[in-house]
Backbone as JSON, one array per atom type, in Angstrom:
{
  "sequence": "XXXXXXXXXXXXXXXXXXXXXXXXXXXXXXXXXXXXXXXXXXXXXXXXXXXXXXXXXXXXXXXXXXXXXXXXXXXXXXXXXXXXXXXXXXXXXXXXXXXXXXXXXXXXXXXXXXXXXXXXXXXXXXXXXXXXXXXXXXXXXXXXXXXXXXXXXXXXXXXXXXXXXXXXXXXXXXXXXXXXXXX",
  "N": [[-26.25, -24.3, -20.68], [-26.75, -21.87, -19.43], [-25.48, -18.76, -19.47], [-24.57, -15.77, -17.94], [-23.87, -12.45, -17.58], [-22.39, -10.27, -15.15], [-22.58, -6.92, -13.39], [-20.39, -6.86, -10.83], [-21.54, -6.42, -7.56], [-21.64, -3.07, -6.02], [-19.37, -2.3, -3.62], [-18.31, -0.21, -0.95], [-16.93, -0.78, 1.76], [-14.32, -1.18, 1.91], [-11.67, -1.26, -0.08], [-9.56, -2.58, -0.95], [-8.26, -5.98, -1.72], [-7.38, -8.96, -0.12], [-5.82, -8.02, 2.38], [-4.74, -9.07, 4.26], [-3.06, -10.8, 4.1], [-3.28, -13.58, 4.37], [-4.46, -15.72, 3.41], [-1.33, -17.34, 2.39], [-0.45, -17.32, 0.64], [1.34, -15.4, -2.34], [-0.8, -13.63, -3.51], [-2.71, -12.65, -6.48], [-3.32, -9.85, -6.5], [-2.22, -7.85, -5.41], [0.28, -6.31, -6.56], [3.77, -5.44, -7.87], [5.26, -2.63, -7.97], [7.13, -1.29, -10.14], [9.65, 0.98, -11.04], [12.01, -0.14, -13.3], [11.19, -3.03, -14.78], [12.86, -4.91, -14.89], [13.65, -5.23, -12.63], [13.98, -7.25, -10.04], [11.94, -6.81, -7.68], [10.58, -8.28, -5.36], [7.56, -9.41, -3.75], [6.4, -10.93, -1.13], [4.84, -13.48, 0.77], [5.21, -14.07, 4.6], [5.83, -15.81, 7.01], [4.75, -14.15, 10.42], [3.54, -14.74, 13.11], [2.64, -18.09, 14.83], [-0.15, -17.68, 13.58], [-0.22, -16.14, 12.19], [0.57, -14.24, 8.89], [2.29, -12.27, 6.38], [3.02, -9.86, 4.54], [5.94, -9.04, 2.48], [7.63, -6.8, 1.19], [10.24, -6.08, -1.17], [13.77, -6.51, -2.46], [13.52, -4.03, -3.57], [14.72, -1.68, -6.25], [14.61, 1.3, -6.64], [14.09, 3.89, -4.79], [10.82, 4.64, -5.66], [9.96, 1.86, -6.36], [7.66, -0.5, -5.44], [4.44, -1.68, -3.66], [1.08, -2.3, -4.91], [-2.63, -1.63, -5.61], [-5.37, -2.2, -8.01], [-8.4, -0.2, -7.56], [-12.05, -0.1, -7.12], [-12.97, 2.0, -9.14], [-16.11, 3.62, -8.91], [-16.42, 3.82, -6.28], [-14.96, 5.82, -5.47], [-14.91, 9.32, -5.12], [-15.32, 12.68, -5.1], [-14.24, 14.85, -3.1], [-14.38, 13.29, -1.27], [-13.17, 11.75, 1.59], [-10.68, 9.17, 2.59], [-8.96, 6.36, 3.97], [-6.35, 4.53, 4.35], [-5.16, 2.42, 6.35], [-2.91, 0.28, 8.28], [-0.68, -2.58, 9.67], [2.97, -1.71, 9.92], [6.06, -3.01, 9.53], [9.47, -1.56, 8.96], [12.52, -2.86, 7.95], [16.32, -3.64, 6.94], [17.01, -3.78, 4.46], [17.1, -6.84, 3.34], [17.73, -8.38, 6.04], [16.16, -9.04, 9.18], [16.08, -6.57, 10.5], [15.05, -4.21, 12.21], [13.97, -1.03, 11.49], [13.64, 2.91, 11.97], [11.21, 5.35, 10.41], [10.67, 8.3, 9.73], [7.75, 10.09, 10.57], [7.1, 12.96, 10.59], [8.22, 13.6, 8.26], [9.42, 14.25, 5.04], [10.94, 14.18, 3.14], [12.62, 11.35, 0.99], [14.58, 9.66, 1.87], [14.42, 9.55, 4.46], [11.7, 9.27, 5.53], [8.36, 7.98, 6.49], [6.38, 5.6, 4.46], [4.96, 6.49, 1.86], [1.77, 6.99, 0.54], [0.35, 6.37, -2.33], [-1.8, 7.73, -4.74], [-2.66, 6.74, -8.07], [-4.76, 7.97, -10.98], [-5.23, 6.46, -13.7], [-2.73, 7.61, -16.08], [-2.46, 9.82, -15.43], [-0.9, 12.04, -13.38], [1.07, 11.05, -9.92], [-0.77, 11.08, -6.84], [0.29, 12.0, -3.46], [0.53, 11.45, -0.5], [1.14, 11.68, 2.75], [1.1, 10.11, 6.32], [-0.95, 10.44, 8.99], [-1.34, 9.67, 11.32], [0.76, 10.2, 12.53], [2.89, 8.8, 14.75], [5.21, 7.88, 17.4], [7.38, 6.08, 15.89], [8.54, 3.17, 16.1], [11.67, 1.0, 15.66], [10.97, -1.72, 16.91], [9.29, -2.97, 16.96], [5.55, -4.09, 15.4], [4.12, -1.18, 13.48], [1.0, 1.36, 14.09], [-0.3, 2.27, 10.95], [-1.59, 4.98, 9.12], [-2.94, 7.11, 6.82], [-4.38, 9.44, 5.24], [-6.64, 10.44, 2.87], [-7.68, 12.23, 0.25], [-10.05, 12.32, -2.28], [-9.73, 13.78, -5.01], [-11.1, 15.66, -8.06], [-10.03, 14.53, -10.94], [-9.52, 11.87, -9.54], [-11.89, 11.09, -8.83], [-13.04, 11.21, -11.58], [-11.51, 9.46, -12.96], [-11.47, 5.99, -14.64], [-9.61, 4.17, -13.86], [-7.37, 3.15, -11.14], [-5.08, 3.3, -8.97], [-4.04, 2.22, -6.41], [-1.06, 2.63, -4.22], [1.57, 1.8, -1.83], [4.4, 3.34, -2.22], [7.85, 5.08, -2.55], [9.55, 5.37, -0.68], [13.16, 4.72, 1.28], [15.4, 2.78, -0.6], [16.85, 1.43, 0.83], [15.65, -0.39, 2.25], [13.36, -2.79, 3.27], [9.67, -4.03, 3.71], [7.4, -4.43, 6.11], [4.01, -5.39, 6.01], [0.38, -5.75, 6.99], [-2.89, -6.19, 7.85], [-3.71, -4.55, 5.51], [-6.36, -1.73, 5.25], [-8.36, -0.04, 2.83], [-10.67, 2.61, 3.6], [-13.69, 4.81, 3.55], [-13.4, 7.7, 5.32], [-15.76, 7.92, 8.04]],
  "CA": [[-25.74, -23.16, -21.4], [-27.66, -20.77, -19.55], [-24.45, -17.82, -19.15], [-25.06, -14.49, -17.82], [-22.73, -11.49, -17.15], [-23.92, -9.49, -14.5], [-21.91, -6.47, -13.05], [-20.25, -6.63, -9.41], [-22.09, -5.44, -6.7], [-20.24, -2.03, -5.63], [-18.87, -2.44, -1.83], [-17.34, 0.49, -0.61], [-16.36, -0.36, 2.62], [-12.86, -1.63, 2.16], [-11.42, -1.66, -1.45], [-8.63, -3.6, -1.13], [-8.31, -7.07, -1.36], [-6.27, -9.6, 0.96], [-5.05, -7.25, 2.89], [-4.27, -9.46, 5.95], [-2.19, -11.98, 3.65], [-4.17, -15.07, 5.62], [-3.84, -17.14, 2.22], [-0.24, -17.69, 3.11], [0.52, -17.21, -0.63], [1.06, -14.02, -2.87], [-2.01, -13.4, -4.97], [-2.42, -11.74, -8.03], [-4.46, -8.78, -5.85], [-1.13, -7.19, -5.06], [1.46, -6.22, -7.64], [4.33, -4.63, -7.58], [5.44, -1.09, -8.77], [8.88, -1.36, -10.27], [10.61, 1.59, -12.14], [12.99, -0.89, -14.19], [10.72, -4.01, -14.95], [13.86, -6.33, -14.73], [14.85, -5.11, -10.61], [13.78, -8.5, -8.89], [11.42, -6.48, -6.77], [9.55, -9.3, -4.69], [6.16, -9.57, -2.44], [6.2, -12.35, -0.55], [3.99, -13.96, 2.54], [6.56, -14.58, 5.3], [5.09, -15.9, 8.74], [4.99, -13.07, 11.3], [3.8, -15.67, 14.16], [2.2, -19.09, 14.43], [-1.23, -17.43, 13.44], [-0.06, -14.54, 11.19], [0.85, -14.13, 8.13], [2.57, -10.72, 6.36], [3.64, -9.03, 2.78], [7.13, -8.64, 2.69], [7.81, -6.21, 0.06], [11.84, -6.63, -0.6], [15.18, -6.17, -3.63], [13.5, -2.91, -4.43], [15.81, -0.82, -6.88], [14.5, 2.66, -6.41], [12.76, 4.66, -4.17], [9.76, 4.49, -6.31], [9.74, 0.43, -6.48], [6.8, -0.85, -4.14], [3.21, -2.2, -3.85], [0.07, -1.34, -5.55], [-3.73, -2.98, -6.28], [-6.51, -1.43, -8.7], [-9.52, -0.38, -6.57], [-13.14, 0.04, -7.93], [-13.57, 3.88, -8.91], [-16.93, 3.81, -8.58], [-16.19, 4.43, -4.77], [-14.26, 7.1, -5.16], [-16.39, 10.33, -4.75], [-14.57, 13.66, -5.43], [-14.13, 15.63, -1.92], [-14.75, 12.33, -0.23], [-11.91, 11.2, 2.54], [-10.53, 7.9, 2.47], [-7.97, 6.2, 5.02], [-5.54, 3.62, 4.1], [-4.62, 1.36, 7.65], [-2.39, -1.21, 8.14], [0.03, -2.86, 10.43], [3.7, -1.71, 8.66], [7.12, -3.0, 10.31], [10.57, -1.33, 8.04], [13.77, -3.18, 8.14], [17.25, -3.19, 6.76], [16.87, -4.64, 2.91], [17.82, -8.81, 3.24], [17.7, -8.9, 7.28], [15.08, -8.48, 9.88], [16.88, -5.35, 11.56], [14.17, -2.99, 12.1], [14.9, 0.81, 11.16], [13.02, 3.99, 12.25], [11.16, 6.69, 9.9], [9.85, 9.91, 10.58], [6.51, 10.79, 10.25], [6.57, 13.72, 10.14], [8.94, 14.3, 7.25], [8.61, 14.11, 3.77], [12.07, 13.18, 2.54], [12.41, 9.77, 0.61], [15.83, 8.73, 2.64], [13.92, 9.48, 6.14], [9.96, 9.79, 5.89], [7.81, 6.76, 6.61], [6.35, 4.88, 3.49], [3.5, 7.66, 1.24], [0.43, 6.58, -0.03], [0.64, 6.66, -3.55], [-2.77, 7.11, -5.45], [-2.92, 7.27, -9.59], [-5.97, 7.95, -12.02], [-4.3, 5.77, -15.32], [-2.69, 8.44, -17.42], [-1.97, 11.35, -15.25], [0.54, 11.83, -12.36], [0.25, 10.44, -8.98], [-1.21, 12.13, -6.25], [0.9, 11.73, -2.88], [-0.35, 11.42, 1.05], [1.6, 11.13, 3.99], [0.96, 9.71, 7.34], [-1.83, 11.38, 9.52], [-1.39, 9.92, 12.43], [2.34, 10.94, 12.98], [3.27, 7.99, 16.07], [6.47, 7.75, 17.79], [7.7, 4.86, 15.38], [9.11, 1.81, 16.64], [11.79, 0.17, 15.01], [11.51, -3.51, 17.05], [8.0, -3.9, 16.1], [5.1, -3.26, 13.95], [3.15, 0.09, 14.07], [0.11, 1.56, 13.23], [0.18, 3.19, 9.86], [-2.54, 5.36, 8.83], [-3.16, 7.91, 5.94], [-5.93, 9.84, 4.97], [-6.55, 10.59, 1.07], [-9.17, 12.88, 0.03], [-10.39, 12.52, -3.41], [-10.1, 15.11, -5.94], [-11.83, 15.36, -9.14], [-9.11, 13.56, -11.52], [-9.33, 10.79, -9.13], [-13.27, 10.35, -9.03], [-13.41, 11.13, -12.67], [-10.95, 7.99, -13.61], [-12.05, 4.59, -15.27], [-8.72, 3.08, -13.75], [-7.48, 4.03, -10.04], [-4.32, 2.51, -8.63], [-3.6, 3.05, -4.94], [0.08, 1.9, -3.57], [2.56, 2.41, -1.22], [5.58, 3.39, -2.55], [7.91, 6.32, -2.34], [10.19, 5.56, 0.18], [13.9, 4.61, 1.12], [15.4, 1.68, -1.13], [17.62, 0.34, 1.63], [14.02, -0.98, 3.58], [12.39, -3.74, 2.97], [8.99, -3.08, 4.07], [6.67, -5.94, 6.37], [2.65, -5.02, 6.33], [-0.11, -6.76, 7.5], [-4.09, -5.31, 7.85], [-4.09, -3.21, 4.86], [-7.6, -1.5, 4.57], [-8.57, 1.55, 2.28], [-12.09, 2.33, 3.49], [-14.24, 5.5, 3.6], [-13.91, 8.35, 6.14], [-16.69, 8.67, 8.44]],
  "C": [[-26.46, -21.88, -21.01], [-26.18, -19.92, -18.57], [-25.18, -16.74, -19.07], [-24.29, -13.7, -17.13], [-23.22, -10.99, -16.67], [-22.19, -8.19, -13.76], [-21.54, -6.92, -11.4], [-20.4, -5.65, -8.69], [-21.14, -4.45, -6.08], [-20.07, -2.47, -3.93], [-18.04, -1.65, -1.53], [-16.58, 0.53, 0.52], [-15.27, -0.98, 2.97], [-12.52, -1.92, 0.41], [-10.1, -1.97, -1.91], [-8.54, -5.1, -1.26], [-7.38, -8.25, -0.35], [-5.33, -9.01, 1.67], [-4.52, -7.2, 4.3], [-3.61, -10.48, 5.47], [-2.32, -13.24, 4.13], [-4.04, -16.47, 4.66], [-2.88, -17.56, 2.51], [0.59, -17.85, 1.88], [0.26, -15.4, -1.25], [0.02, -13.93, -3.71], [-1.9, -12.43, -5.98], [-2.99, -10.19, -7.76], [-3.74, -7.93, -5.39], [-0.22, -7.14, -6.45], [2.62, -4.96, -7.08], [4.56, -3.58, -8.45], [6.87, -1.19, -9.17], [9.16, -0.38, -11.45], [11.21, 0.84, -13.41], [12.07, -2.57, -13.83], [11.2, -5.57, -14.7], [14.75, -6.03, -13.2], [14.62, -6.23, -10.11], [13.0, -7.71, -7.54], [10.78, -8.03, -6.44], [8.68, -8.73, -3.9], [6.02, -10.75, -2.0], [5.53, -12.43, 0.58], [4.85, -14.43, 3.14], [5.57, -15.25, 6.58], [5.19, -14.97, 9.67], [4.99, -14.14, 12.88], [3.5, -16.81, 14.01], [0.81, -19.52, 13.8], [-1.33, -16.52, 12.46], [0.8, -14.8, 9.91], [1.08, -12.56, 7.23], [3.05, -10.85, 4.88], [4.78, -8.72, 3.06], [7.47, -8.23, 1.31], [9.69, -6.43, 0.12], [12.56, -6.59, -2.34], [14.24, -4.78, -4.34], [14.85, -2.14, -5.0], [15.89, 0.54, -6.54], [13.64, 2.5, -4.78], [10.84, 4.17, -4.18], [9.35, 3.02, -6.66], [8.64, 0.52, -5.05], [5.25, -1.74, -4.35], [1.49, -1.51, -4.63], [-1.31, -2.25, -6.06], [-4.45, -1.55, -6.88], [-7.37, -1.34, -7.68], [-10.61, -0.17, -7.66], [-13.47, 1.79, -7.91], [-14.9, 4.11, -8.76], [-17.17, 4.12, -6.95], [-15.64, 5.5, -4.38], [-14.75, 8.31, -5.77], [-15.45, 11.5, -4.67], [-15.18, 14.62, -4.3], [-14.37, 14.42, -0.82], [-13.45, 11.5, 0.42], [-12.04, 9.9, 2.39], [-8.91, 7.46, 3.3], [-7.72, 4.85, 4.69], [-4.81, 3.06, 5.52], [-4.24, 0.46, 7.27], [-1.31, -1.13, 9.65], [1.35, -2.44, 9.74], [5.36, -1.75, 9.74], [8.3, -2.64, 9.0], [11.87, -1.98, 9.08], [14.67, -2.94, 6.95], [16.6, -4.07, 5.26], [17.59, -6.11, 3.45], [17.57, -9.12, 4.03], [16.37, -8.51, 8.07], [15.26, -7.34, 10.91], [15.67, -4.38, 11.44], [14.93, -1.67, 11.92], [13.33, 1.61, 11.65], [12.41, 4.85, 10.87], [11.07, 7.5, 10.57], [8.46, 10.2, 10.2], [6.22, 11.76, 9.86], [7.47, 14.43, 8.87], [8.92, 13.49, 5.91], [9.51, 13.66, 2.81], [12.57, 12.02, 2.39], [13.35, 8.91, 1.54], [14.81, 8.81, 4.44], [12.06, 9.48, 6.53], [9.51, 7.94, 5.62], [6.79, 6.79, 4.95], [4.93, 6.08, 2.65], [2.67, 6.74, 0.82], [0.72, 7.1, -1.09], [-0.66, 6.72, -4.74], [-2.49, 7.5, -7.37], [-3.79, 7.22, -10.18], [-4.97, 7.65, -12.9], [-3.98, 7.19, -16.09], [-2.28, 9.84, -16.57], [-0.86, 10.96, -13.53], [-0.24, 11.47, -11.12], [0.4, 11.17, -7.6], [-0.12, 11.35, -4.5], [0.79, 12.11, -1.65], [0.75, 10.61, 2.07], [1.0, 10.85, 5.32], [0.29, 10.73, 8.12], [-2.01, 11.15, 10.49], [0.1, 9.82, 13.19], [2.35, 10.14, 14.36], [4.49, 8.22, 16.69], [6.93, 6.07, 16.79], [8.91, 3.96, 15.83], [10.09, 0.75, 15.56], [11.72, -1.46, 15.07], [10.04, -4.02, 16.8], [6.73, -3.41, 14.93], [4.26, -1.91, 14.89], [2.04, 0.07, 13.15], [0.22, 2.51, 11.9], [-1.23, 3.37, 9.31], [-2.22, 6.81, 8.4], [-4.11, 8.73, 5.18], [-5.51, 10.11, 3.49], [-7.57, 11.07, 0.78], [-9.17, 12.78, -1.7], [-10.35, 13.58, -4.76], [-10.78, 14.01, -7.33], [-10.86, 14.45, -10.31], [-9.46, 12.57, -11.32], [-10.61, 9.82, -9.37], [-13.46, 9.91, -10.17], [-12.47, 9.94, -13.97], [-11.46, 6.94, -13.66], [-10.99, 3.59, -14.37], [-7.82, 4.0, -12.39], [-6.35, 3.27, -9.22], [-4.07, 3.33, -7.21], [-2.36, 1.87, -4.23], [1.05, 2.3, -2.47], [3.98, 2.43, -1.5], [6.3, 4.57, -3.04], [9.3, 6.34, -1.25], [11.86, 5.12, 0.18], [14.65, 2.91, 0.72], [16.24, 0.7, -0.79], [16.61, -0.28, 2.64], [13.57, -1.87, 2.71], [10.72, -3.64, 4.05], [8.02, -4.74, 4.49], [5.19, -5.48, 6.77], [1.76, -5.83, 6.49], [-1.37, -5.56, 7.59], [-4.41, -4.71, 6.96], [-5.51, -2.8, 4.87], [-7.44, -0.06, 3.44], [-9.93, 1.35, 2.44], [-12.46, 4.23, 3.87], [-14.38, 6.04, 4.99], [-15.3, 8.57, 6.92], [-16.53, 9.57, 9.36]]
}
């Protein structure tokens, strides 16, 4: 009977969890974002190859349907950059048809997928793509976002960072996620 609560050690240099989907199931470390509670959004682990494993976000309703994990605010440092990477292939909603965004545009029907961060309780702050690629619809690309901190964000107890924002005829296939600290 010897119990003892002890806090978890902070680790700032990646504050996501499973963000290479390698389990080969969905964990509880992902959730989804759903406008209307009853859309049948799914996240599922699909196979990518005979070694890989991927998040297949998929029946979003809106726009605003998508992915999202808590991080530890104690990492997040008010003026301090932070870059969200991943692998991120968009197809047609149901099939594996790849589709194109744009990088560099900001409109929900044509702009590649935002970074979505929220402090619990106030509105959510919104980051597009920073390294603007030629995007590929037949395979995956790199997808990378920078996110600088403001004060709101540091000064929250509860800190949700997702991707979602984008067009609700895509189903969306990612793989790598990190969120780790600008150097």
């Amino acid at each position: 009977d010897n119990v003892s609560i002890a806090p978890l050690e902070k680790n700032c240099n990646n504050l996501l969890l499973n963000g290479d989907a390698e389990y080969g199931d969905t964990p509880s470390f992902w959730t989804h974002w759903a406008v209307n509670a009853n859309g049948g959004e799914e996240i599922t682990v699909v196979q990518e190859s005979a070694n890989n494993h991927v998040f297949r976000v998929s029946n979003r309703q809106t726009p605003a349907d998508g992915i999202h994990q808590f991080v530890d605010p104690r990492c997040l440092v008010a003026g301090q950059g932070m870059k969200l990477v991943a692998r991120m292939k968009l197809v047609l909603k149901g099939t594996n048809q790849g589709v194109s965004c744009d990088p560099a545009d900001t409109r929900v029907n044509f702009a590649c997928p935002p970074v979505r961060v929220r402090p619990w309780g106030q509105d959510d702050r919104e980051f597009y793509m920073s390294n603007r690629p030629n995007w590929s619809a037949n395979g995956f690309n790199q997808y990378e976002v920078e996110i600088t901190v403001d004060n709101v964000i540091a000064n929250s107890d509860r800190v949700s960072v997702g991707i979602r924002g984008y067009n609700d005829e895509w189903d969306m296939l990612i793989d790598d996620i990190r969120l780790e600290p600008v150097v």
